[in-house]
Tab-separated table of C-alpha atoms and ligand atoms in Angstrom:
chain	number	residue	atom	x	y	z
A	1	MET	CA	22.971	67.584	-200.187
A	2	ARG	CA	21.639	70.851	-201.569
A	3	GLU	CA	22.649	74.246	-200.252
A	4	ILE	CA	19.758	75.851	-198.410
A	5	TYR	CA	20.628	79.390	-199.594
A	6	SER	CA	20.450	78.254	-203.238
A	7	LEU	CA	16.710	77.650	-203.071
A	8	GLU	CA	14.118	80.126	-204.215
A	9	ARG	CA	10.481	80.065	-203.140
A	10	SER	CA	9.295	77.717	-205.917
A	11	ASP	CA	12.079	75.229	-205.018
A	12	PHE	CA	10.989	75.204	-201.376
A	13	GLU	CA	7.355	74.784	-202.401
A	14	ASP	CA	8.208	71.854	-204.685
A	15	TYR	CA	10.287	70.331	-201.932
A	16	PHE	CA	7.560	70.546	-199.285
A	17	VAL	CA	4.891	69.272	-201.687
A	18	SER	CA	7.156	66.328	-202.586
A	19	LYS	CA	7.274	65.541	-198.847
A	20	GLY	CA	3.495	65.667	-198.538
A	21	LEU	CA	3.543	69.046	-196.771
A	22	GLN	CA	1.840	72.322	-197.583
A	23	LYS	CA	3.374	75.049	-199.699
A	24	TYR	CA	3.071	77.694	-196.999
A	25	ARG	CA	6.032	76.045	-195.246
A	26	ALA	CA	8.158	77.817	-197.877
A	27	THR	CA	7.273	81.172	-196.315
A	28	GLN	CA	8.177	79.876	-192.876
A	29	ILE	CA	11.624	78.772	-193.893
A	30	ILE	CA	12.300	81.905	-195.963
A	31	GLU	CA	11.385	84.055	-192.958
A	32	GLY	CA	13.568	81.895	-190.745
A	33	LEU	CA	16.585	82.202	-193.040
A	34	TYR	CA	16.361	85.851	-194.012
A	35	ARG	CA	14.306	87.633	-191.336
A	36	THR	CA	15.212	85.948	-188.073
A	37	LYS	CA	18.533	85.005	-189.704
A	38	ALA	CA	18.735	81.487	-188.311
A	39	LYS	CA	22.230	80.019	-188.495
A	40	SER	CA	20.999	76.435	-188.206
A	41	PHE	CA	17.737	74.553	-188.670
A	42	GLU	CA	17.445	74.398	-184.883
A	43	GLU	CA	17.152	78.183	-184.773
A	44	ILE	CA	14.124	78.302	-187.087
A	45	THR	CA	11.465	78.644	-184.446
A	46	ASN	CA	8.331	78.412	-186.596
A	47	LEU	CA	9.057	74.876	-187.847
A	48	ASN	CA	8.352	71.744	-185.863
A	49	LYS	CA	11.004	69.203	-184.851
A	50	ASP	CA	10.170	66.684	-187.581
A	51	ILE	CA	10.452	69.261	-190.356
A	52	LYS	CA	13.746	70.544	-188.972
A	53	LYS	CA	15.100	67.009	-188.919
A	54	MET	CA	13.917	66.423	-192.496
A	55	LEU	CA	15.546	69.673	-193.659
A	56	SER	CA	18.835	68.933	-191.942
A	57	ASP	CA	18.937	65.527	-193.685
A	58	ASP	CA	18.453	67.131	-197.093
A	59	PHE	CA	20.194	70.509	-196.983
A	60	SER	CA	23.455	72.019	-195.811
A	61	PHE	CA	23.888	75.424	-194.223
A	62	SER	CA	27.148	76.752	-195.670
A	63	THR	CA	28.693	80.131	-195.031
A	64	LEU	CA	31.609	82.189	-196.406
A	65	GLU	CA	34.780	82.718	-194.402
A	66	ILE	CA	36.012	86.298	-194.142
A	67	GLU	CA	39.698	86.383	-195.147
A	68	LYS	CA	40.196	90.150	-195.069
A	69	VAL	CA	38.222	93.355	-194.590
A	70	GLN	CA	39.329	96.774	-195.852
A	71	LYS	CA	37.435	99.851	-194.771
A	72	ALA	CA	37.872	103.189	-196.518
A	73	SER	CA	37.421	106.606	-194.963
A	74	ASP	CA	34.143	107.099	-196.878
A	75	GLY	CA	32.667	103.935	-195.311
A	76	THR	CA	33.197	101.730	-198.372
A	77	THR	CA	34.069	98.291	-197.061
A	78	LYS	CA	35.616	95.482	-199.063
A	79	PHE	CA	35.170	91.929	-197.881
A	80	LEU	CA	37.472	89.251	-199.205
A	81	TYR	CA	35.754	85.915	-198.728
A	82	ARG	CA	37.310	82.488	-198.869
A	83	LEU	CA	35.048	79.879	-200.476
A	84	ALA	CA	34.837	76.256	-199.334
A	85	ASP	CA	37.181	75.207	-202.184
A	86	GLY	CA	39.835	77.770	-201.123
A	87	ASN	CA	39.100	80.312	-203.867
A	88	PHE	CA	38.722	83.991	-203.016
A	89	ILE	CA	36.010	86.403	-204.043
A	90	GLU	CA	35.411	90.000	-203.055
A	91	THR	CA	32.248	91.895	-202.227
A	92	VAL	CA	31.986	95.629	-201.694
A	93	LEU	CA	29.639	97.546	-199.432
A	94	MET	CA	29.137	101.136	-200.603
A	95	VAL	CA	27.552	103.867	-198.533
A	96	GLN	CA	25.326	105.834	-200.893
A	97	SER	CA	23.175	108.895	-200.288
A	98	TYR	CA	20.150	106.668	-200.928
A	99	GLY	CA	21.150	103.650	-198.825
A	100	TYR	CA	23.584	100.756	-198.611
A	101	SER	CA	24.589	99.107	-201.819
A	102	VAL	CA	26.395	95.787	-202.212
A	103	CYS	CA	28.495	94.975	-205.277
A	104	VAL	CA	28.338	91.219	-205.775
A	105	THR	CA	30.801	88.898	-207.496
A	106	SER	CA	29.308	86.305	-209.838
A	107	GLN	CA	32.331	84.198	-210.885
A	108	VAL	CA	35.753	83.219	-209.577
A	109	GLY	CA	37.862	85.107	-212.147
A	110	CYS	CA	36.509	86.162	-215.524
A	111	ASN	CA	37.012	84.958	-219.071
A	112	MET	CA	36.167	88.252	-220.750
A	113	GLY	CA	39.730	89.572	-220.502
A	114	CYS	CA	38.968	93.317	-220.520
A	115	LYS	CA	42.365	94.998	-220.606
A	116	PHE	CA	41.591	97.672	-218.004
A	117	CYS	CA	40.211	95.305	-215.378
A	118	ALA	CA	41.981	93.608	-212.468
A	119	SER	CA	39.458	90.748	-212.579
A	120	GLY	CA	40.160	90.163	-216.258
A	121	MET	CA	43.784	89.340	-215.367
A	122	THR	CA	42.748	85.953	-214.014
A	123	LYS	CA	40.761	83.442	-216.044
A	124	ARG	CA	37.440	82.174	-214.806
A	125	ILE	CA	37.980	79.265	-212.470
A	126	ARG	CA	34.314	78.564	-211.938
A	127	ASN	CA	30.860	80.073	-211.709
A	128	LEU	CA	29.471	80.957	-208.318
A	129	GLU	CA	26.474	79.006	-207.110
A	130	PRO	CA	23.378	80.996	-206.098
A	131	PHE	CA	24.073	80.460	-202.381
A	132	GLU	CA	27.565	81.956	-202.763
A	133	MET	CA	26.010	85.147	-204.133
A	134	VAL	CA	23.134	85.149	-201.630
A	135	LEU	CA	25.612	84.841	-198.756
A	136	GLN	CA	27.604	87.852	-200.004
A	137	VAL	CA	24.468	89.953	-199.486
A	138	LEU	CA	23.219	88.199	-196.366
A	139	LEU	CA	26.524	88.482	-194.480
A	140	ILE	CA	26.731	92.198	-195.238
A	141	ASP	CA	23.115	92.614	-194.198
A	142	ASN	CA	24.040	90.943	-190.888
A	143	TYR	CA	27.015	93.287	-190.548
A	144	LEU	CA	24.789	96.332	-191.152
A	145	GLU	CA	22.142	95.045	-188.783
A	146	GLN	CA	24.522	95.666	-185.872
A	147	MET	CA	24.215	99.366	-186.789
A	148	GLU	CA	20.463	99.034	-187.339
A	149	LYS	CA	20.898	99.402	-191.111
A	150	ARG	CA	19.925	97.196	-194.031
A	151	VAL	CA	21.202	96.435	-197.514
A	152	SER	CA	18.965	98.479	-199.811
A	153	HIS	CA	20.554	97.990	-203.256
A	154	VAL	CA	22.470	95.239	-205.017
A	155	VAL	CA	24.618	95.573	-208.126
A	156	VAL	CA	26.020	92.505	-209.865
A	157	MET	CA	29.140	94.274	-211.059
A	158	GLY	CA	31.895	92.566	-209.087
A	159	ILE	CA	34.283	89.940	-210.408
A	160	GLY	CA	32.880	88.002	-213.359
A	161	GLU	CA	30.482	88.457	-216.228
A	162	PRO	CA	26.995	87.821	-214.778
A	163	PHE	CA	25.510	86.743	-218.106
A	164	ASP	CA	28.228	84.096	-218.361
A	165	ASN	CA	26.619	82.582	-215.241
A	166	TYR	CA	23.097	83.463	-216.300
A	167	ASP	CA	20.891	80.857	-214.610
A	168	ASN	CA	22.635	81.080	-211.238
A	169	VAL	CA	22.546	84.885	-211.265
A	170	LEU	CA	18.820	84.964	-212.012
A	171	LYS	CA	18.142	82.432	-209.277
A	172	PHE	CA	20.170	84.592	-206.894
A	173	ILE	CA	18.045	87.600	-207.831
A	174	ASN	CA	14.815	85.670	-207.320
A	175	ILE	CA	16.034	84.706	-203.844
A	176	ILE	CA	17.091	88.167	-202.649
A	177	ASN	CA	13.950	89.716	-204.139
A	178	ASP	CA	11.520	87.467	-202.222
A	179	ALA	CA	9.164	89.724	-200.269
A	180	LYS	CA	9.305	87.472	-197.195
A	181	GLY	CA	13.082	87.244	-197.305
A	182	LEU	CA	15.686	89.958	-197.896
A	183	ALA	CA	13.085	91.758	-200.026
A	184	ILE	CA	15.561	93.735	-202.140
A	185	GLY	CA	13.253	95.467	-204.630
A	186	ALA	CA	13.812	94.573	-208.281
A	187	ARG	CA	14.295	98.245	-209.159
A	188	HIS	CA	17.074	98.324	-206.568
A	189	ILE	CA	18.977	95.554	-208.351
A	190	THR	CA	21.293	96.146	-211.321
A	191	ILE	CA	23.076	93.614	-213.511
A	192	SER	CA	26.002	94.732	-215.585
A	193	THR	CA	27.110	92.930	-218.728
A	194	CYS	CA	29.987	93.529	-221.114
A	195	GLY	CA	27.567	92.748	-223.946
A	196	LEU	CA	26.716	89.058	-224.311
A	197	VAL	CA	24.123	89.710	-227.004
A	198	PRO	CA	22.090	86.454	-226.867
A	199	LYS	CA	21.693	86.893	-223.108
A	200	ILE	CA	20.513	90.500	-223.474
A	201	PHE	CA	17.718	89.178	-225.716
A	202	GLU	CA	16.945	86.441	-223.202
A	203	PHE	CA	16.995	88.848	-220.280
A	204	ALA	CA	14.319	90.941	-221.999
A	205	SER	CA	11.855	88.175	-221.051
A	206	TYR	CA	12.856	88.068	-217.375
A	207	PRO	CA	9.758	89.167	-215.473
A	208	LEU	CA	11.366	91.208	-212.673
A	209	GLN	CA	11.972	94.940	-213.236
A	210	VAL	CA	15.731	94.622	-212.658
A	211	ASN	CA	18.022	97.304	-214.140
A	212	LEU	CA	20.467	96.453	-216.892
A	213	ALA	CA	23.809	98.205	-217.392
A	214	ILE	CA	25.974	97.703	-220.457
A	215	SER	CA	29.739	98.088	-220.071
A	216	LEU	CA	30.286	99.926	-223.326
A	217	HIS	CA	33.434	101.912	-222.424
A	218	PHE	CA	34.567	102.594	-226.012
A	219	PRO	CA	32.745	104.407	-228.801
A	220	SER	CA	34.119	102.515	-231.823
A	221	ASN	CA	34.611	98.861	-232.687
A	222	GLU	CA	38.285	99.455	-233.308
A	223	LYS	CA	38.920	100.786	-229.804
A	224	ARG	CA	36.474	98.486	-228.075
A	225	SER	CA	37.952	95.373	-229.673
A	226	ALA	CA	41.429	96.481	-228.619
A	227	TYR	CA	40.429	96.637	-224.933
A	228	MET	CA	37.447	94.309	-224.733
A	229	PRO	CA	37.919	91.041	-226.654
A	230	ILE	CA	34.185	90.274	-226.420
A	231	ASN	CA	33.626	93.045	-228.979
A	232	LYS	CA	35.147	90.845	-231.696
A	233	LYS	CA	32.317	88.392	-231.121
A	234	TYR	CA	29.551	90.914	-230.456
A	235	PRO	CA	30.401	94.278	-232.010
A	236	ILE	CA	28.763	97.517	-230.913
A	237	GLU	CA	25.983	97.439	-233.558
A	238	GLU	CA	24.832	94.017	-232.339
A	239	VAL	CA	24.901	95.101	-228.704
A	240	ILE	CA	22.865	98.190	-229.540
A	241	SER	CA	20.255	96.304	-231.542
A	242	ALA	CA	19.881	93.878	-228.613
A	243	CYS	CA	19.471	96.907	-226.317
A	244	LYS	CA	16.781	98.368	-228.592
A	245	GLU	CA	14.892	95.083	-228.531
A	246	TYR	CA	15.342	94.895	-224.753
A	247	TYR	CA	13.930	98.390	-224.337
A	248	LYS	CA	11.035	97.691	-226.716
A	249	LYS	CA	10.060	94.626	-224.696
A	250	THR	CA	10.639	95.903	-221.171
A	251	ASN	CA	10.395	99.680	-221.350
A	252	ARG	CA	13.238	99.692	-218.835
A	253	ARG	CA	15.852	102.400	-219.166
A	254	LEU	CA	19.385	101.158	-219.790
A	255	THR	CA	22.642	102.451	-218.405
A	256	PHE	CA	25.837	102.563	-220.440
A	257	GLU	CA	28.990	102.367	-218.367
A	258	TYR	CA	31.910	104.338	-219.772
A	259	ILE	CA	35.268	104.150	-218.002
A	260	LEU	CA	37.347	107.216	-218.865
A	261	LEU	CA	40.949	106.441	-219.865
A	262	GLU	CA	43.373	109.279	-220.489
A	263	GLY	CA	44.109	109.674	-224.209
A	264	VAL	CA	42.255	106.484	-225.109
A	265	ASN	CA	38.510	107.211	-225.130
A	266	ASP	CA	38.143	110.640	-223.493
A	267	SER	CA	38.372	113.157	-226.348
A	268	ILE	CA	35.525	115.249	-227.733
A	269	GLU	CA	35.752	113.102	-230.883
A	270	ASP	CA	35.083	110.069	-228.684
A	271	ALA	CA	32.156	111.869	-227.068
A	272	LYS	CA	30.722	112.574	-230.553
A	273	GLU	CA	30.964	108.867	-231.431
A	274	LEU	CA	29.351	107.929	-228.140
A	275	ILE	CA	26.473	110.322	-228.751
A	276	LYS	CA	25.788	108.700	-232.135
A	277	ILE	CA	25.476	105.342	-230.383
A	278	VAL	CA	23.235	106.288	-227.472
A	279	ARG	CA	21.265	109.212	-228.922
A	280	HIS	CA	18.145	107.263	-229.856
A	281	LEU	CA	18.087	105.047	-226.811
A	282	ASN	CA	16.375	105.912	-223.582
A	283	ALA	CA	19.585	105.542	-221.623
A	284	TYR	CA	21.952	107.017	-219.095
A	285	VAL	CA	25.670	107.278	-219.606
A	286	ASN	CA	27.583	106.605	-216.427
A	287	LEU	CA	31.095	108.069	-216.631
A	288	ILE	CA	33.460	106.103	-214.418
A	289	PRO	CA	36.834	107.307	-213.130
A	290	TYR	CA	39.493	104.648	-213.721
A	291	ASN	CA	41.168	102.950	-210.762
A	292	LYS	CA	44.610	102.137	-212.021
A	293	THR	CA	45.418	98.446	-212.392
A	294	LYS	CA	47.583	98.571	-215.525
A	295	GLU	CA	50.791	100.569	-215.987
A	296	ASP	CA	49.960	101.685	-219.523
A	297	LEU	CA	46.528	103.083	-218.645
A	298	ALA	CA	45.783	106.232	-216.684
A	299	ARG	CA	42.724	107.943	-215.352
A	300	THR	CA	41.383	110.946	-217.243
A	301	SER	CA	42.066	114.283	-215.561
A	302	ILE	CA	39.182	116.085	-213.898
A	303	GLU	CA	39.323	118.892	-216.504
A	304	ARG	CA	39.100	116.448	-219.413
A	305	ARG	CA	36.406	114.419	-217.678
A	306	ASP	CA	34.303	117.544	-217.097
A	307	LYS	CA	34.652	118.629	-220.734
A	308	PHE	CA	33.544	115.183	-221.876
A	309	PHE	CA	30.625	115.222	-219.464
A	310	GLU	CA	29.522	118.737	-220.414
A	311	TYR	CA	29.676	117.877	-224.089
A	312	LEU	CA	27.268	114.979	-223.507
A	313	ILE	CA	24.917	117.174	-221.506
A	314	GLN	CA	24.976	119.961	-224.141
A	315	ASN	CA	23.951	117.303	-226.637
A	316	HIS	CA	21.004	116.222	-224.473
A	317	ILE	CA	22.478	112.928	-223.339
A	318	ASN	CA	21.553	111.854	-219.804
A	319	ALA	CA	24.936	111.486	-218.164
A	320	ILE	CA	26.380	111.333	-214.679
A	321	VAL	CA	29.876	111.013	-213.272
A	322	ARG	CA	29.962	108.059	-210.926
A	323	LYS	CA	30.792	108.951	-207.349
A	324	GLU	CA	34.043	107.363	-206.305
A	325	HIS	CA	34.138	104.880	-203.473
A	326	GLY	CA	36.990	103.543	-201.411
A	327	THR	CA	39.834	105.426	-203.077
A	328	ASP	CA	42.118	104.825	-200.071
A	329	ILE	CA	41.766	101.013	-200.278
A	330	ASP	CA	42.220	98.532	-203.194
A	331	ALA	CA	39.382	100.275	-205.000
A	332	ALA	CA	39.361	98.634	-208.419
A	333	CYS	CA	37.103	95.663	-208.965
A	334	GLY	CA	39.062	92.490	-208.236
A	335	GLN	CA	42.133	94.353	-206.974
A	336	LEU	CA	41.947	93.102	-203.396
A	337	ARG	CA	41.561	89.518	-204.606
A	338	VAL	CA	44.421	89.790	-207.102
A	339	ASN	CA	46.707	91.465	-204.536
A	340	THR	CA	45.916	88.836	-201.900
A	341	MET	CA	46.580	86.027	-204.370
A	342	LYS	CA	49.949	87.618	-205.267
A	343	GLU	CA	50.865	87.966	-201.569
A	344	LYS	CA	50.027	84.315	-200.975
A	345	GLU	CA	52.066	83.181	-203.993
A	346	GLU	CA	55.063	85.214	-202.816
A	347	LYS	CA	54.891	83.618	-199.371
A	348	GLU	CA	54.727	80.070	-200.770
B	1	SF4	S1	35.263	94.314	-216.723
B	1	SF4	FE1	33.787	92.750	-216.072
B	1	SF4	S2	33.585	91.445	-217.899
B	1	SF4	FE2	35.477	92.631	-218.188
B	1	SF4	S3	37.123	91.307	-217.367
B	1	SF4	FE3	36.423	92.671	-215.718
B	1	SF4	S4	34.904	91.468	-214.584
B	1	SF4	FE4	35.166	90.511	-216.592
């Protein structure tokens, strides 16, 4: 049986055509799933009995179980979901000045092993299926609906490397972007990669105007390789030439994520190196305060962060300091999952 939330419009159309029905049925079911938010085929009111029966024979209607919810004073809410196979994933709802943004997880664990990341502490167990990503957004949209709000933005920046689960992530985006469904605008969707170069080239041909963010974090190969093993495979020069090609093809502005670590990558010398890398790209630098997950790493002080930021601005680099969310809960990506897994192990 296929999972109903893993199907995009073209899959529904193919399905209905294969059953001798018309393509417009796809719109009916998409509206039923994502607008009226049916929880079963029975609840889809614009389909007749025979079609509902046919659908229930061919598709399952899974959901995610909520294991834990943490709400911060700024409204940031972390949801720890339990998957059908017992694995945990986390999804974060962030209250932004421009709307409600959901940070989606794309894998159970992550193989990239970035040294500053809680998610990198556990190896990838498996990729998430499209429906498991769709449900992260849909369940939060349902939660917001009680307050007459909607999810307006989606960032694929949670646990996992999205480009390591490329096909499923793109299918997920096609599904949430459907104008008759959740209708999250492509420009309101961002994918973040640690720099899987072949996939950056491939993504340049993806037709939707989705934003791309590169987790650069370090301004030299020496430092980047020390904290991000992927850099040994795809060093900075290769990532940047892929970005240039991506920009040439898409004309879409890139974002470079830069997590500030005290005494590691936050000096003016580091800023100078960073400027050399991003100067000729139409890009933003997003400076990110570090949420401590490792004993030997610390967050850059506000004074040092501001100096770094001002230096970029003086040198005509588009830069912002990312607003912090959920500092009074397990704020770092993957932290709630890792802490829950530890608690469970201790109990067993
Ligand atoms: S920062 Fe991203 S790519 Fe690196 S280990 Fe964490 S989840 Fe994986």
